[in-house]
mmCIF file of C-alpha atoms in Angstrom:
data_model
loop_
_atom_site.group_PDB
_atom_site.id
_atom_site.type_symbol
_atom_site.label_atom_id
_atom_site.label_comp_id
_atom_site.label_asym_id
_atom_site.label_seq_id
_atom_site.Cartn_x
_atom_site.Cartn_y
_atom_site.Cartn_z
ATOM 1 C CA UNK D 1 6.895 71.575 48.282
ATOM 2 C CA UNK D 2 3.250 70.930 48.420
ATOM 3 C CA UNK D 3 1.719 68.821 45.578
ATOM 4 C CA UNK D 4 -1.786 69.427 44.294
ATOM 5 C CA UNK D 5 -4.326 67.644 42.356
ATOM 6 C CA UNK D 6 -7.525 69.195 40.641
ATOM 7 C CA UNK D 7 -10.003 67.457 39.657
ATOM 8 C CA UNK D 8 -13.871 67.538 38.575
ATOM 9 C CA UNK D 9 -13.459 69.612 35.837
ATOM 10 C CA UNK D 10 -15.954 69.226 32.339
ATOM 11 C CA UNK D 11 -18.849 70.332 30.215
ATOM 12 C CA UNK D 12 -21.806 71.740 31.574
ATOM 13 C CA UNK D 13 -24.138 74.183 29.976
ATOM 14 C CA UNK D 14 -24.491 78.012 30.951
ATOM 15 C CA UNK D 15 -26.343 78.220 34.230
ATOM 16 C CA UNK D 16 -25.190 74.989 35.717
ATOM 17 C CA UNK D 17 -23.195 73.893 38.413
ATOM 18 C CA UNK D 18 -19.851 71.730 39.028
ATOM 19 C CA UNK D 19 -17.394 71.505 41.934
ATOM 20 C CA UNK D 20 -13.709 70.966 41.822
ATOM 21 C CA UNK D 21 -11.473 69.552 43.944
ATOM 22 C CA UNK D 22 -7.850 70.166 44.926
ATOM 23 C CA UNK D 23 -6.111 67.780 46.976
ATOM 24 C CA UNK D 24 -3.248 68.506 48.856
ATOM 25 C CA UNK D 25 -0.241 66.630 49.732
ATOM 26 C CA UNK D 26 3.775 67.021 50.794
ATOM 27 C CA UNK D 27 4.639 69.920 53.532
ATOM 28 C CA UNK D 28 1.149 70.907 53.911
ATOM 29 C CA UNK D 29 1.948 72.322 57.504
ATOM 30 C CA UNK D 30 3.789 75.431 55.855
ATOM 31 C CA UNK D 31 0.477 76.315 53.443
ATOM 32 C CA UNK D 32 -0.781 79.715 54.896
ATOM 33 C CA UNK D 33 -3.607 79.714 51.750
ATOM 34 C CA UNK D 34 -5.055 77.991 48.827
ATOM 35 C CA UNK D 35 -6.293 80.147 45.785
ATOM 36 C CA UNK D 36 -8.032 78.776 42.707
ATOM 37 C CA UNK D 37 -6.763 80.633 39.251
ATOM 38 C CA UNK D 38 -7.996 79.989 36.113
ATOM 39 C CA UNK D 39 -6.100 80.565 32.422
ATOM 40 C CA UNK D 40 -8.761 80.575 28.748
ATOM 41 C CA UNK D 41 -7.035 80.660 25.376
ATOM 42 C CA UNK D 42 -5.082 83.579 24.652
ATOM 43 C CA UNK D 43 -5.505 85.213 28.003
ATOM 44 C CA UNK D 44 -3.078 85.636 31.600
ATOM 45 C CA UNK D 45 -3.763 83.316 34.578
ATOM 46 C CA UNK D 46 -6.301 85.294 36.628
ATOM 47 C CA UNK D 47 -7.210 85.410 39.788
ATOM 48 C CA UNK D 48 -10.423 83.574 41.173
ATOM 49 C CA UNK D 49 -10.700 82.689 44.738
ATOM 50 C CA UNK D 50 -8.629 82.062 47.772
ATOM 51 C CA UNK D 51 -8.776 80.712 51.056
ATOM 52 C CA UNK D 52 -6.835 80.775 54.565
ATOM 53 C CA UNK D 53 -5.927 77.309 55.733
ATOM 54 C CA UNK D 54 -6.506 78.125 59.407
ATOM 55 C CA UNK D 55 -9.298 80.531 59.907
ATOM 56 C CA UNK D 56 -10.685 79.912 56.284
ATOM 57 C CA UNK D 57 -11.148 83.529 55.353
ATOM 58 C CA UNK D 58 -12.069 84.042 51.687
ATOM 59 C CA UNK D 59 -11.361 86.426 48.944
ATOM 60 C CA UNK D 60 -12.964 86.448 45.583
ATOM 61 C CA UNK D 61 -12.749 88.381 42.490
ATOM 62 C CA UNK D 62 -15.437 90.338 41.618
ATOM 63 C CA UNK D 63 -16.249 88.205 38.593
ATOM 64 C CA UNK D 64 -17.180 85.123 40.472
ATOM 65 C CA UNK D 65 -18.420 87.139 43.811
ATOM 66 C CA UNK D 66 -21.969 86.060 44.562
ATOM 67 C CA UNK D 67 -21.348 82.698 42.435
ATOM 68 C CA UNK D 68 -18.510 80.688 42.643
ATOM 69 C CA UNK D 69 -17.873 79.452 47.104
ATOM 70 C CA UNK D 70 -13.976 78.190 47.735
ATOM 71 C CA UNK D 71 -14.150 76.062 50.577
ATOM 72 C CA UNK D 72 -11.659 73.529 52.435
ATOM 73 C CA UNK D 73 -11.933 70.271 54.440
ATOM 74 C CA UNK D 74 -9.152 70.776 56.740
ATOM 75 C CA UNK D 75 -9.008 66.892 57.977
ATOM 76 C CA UNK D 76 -8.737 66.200 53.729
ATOM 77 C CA UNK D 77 -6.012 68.689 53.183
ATOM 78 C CA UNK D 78 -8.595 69.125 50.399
ATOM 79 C CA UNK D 79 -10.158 72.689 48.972
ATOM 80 C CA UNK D 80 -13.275 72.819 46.887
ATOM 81 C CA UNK D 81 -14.733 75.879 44.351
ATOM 82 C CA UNK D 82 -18.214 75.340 44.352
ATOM 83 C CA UNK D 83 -19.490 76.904 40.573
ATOM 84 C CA UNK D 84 -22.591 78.099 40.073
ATOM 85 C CA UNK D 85 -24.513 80.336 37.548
ATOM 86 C CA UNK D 86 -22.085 79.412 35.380
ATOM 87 C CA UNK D 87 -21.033 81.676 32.294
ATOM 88 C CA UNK D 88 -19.684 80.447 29.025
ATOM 89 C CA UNK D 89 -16.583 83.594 30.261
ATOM 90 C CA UNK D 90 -15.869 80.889 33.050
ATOM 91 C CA UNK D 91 -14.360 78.850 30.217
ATOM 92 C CA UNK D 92 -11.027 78.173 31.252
ATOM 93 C CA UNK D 93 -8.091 75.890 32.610
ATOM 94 C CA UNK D 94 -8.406 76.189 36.366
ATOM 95 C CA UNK D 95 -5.772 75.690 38.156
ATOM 96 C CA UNK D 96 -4.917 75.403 42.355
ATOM 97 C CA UNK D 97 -2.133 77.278 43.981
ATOM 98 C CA UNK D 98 -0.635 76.985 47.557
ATOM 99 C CA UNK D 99 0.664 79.833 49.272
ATOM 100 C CA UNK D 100 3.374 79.304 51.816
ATOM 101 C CA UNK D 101 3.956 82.624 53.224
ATOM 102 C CA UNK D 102 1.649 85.359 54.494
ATOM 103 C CA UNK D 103 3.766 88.511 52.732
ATOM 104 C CA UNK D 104 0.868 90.868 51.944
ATOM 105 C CA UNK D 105 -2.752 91.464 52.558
ATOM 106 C CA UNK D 106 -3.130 90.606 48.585
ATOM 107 C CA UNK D 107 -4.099 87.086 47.616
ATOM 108 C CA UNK D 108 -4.566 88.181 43.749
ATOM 109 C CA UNK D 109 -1.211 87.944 42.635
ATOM 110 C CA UNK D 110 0.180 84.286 40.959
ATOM 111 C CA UNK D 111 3.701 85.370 42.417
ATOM 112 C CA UNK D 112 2.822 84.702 45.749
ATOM 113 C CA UNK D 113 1.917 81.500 45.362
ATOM 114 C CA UNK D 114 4.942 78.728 45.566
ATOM 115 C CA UNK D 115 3.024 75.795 44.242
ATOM 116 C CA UNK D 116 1.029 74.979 41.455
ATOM 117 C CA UNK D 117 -1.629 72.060 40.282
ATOM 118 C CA UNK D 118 -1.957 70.935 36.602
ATOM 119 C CA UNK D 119 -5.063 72.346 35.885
ATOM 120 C CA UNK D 120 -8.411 70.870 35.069
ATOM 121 C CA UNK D 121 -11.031 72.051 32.090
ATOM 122 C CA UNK D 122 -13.877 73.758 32.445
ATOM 123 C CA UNK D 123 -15.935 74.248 28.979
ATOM 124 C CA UNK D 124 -19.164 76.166 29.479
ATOM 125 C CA UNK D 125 -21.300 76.259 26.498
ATOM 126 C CA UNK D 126 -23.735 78.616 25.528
#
């Protein structure tokens, strides 16, 4: 299993910026992508970005296209959502997911990914 860490998560006001930060560790050679999800009160885990490990192709939902750039530092074993514009609807838990398996052409669904982070705040405020 692959552990992950997120961090950088807090408070910034609508319009601002913050990057987060998911370290990687364990059986890191089997990751075929990292996706960043994101959970607010009272609503389902949705999908926000994802990257391939190897080529680094990206995929974004169309809520954060244009905005929000997943990255990854391959020699870190670390990825990276750089937020900007930010929306007080960004408000969420976000969390970072490794995918071990290739499967389907989809990177949008939470059941294809095997492992999961603990999350890290983001509060937007209006």
């Amino acid at each position: 299993q692959v552990q992950l860490v997120e961090s950088g998560g807090g408070l910034v006001q609508a319009g601002g910026s913050l990057r987060l930060s998911c370290a990687a560790s364990g059986r890191t050679f089997s990751t075929y992508a990292m996706g960043w999800f994101r959970q607010a009160p009272g609503k389902e885990r949705e999908f926000v970005a994802a990257i391939t490990w190897g080529a680094g192709s990206t995929y974004y939902a169309d809520s954060v296209q244009g905005r929000f750039t997943i990255s990854r530092d391959n020699a870190k074993n670390t990825v990276y959502l750089q937020m900007n514009s930010l929306k007080f609807e960004d408000t969420a838990v976000y969390y970072c997911a490794a995918r071990a398996h290739y499967g389907t052409t989809r990177y949008d669904f939470t059941y294809l990914y095997d492992s999961w982070g603990q999350g890290t705040q983001v509060t937007v405020s209006s």
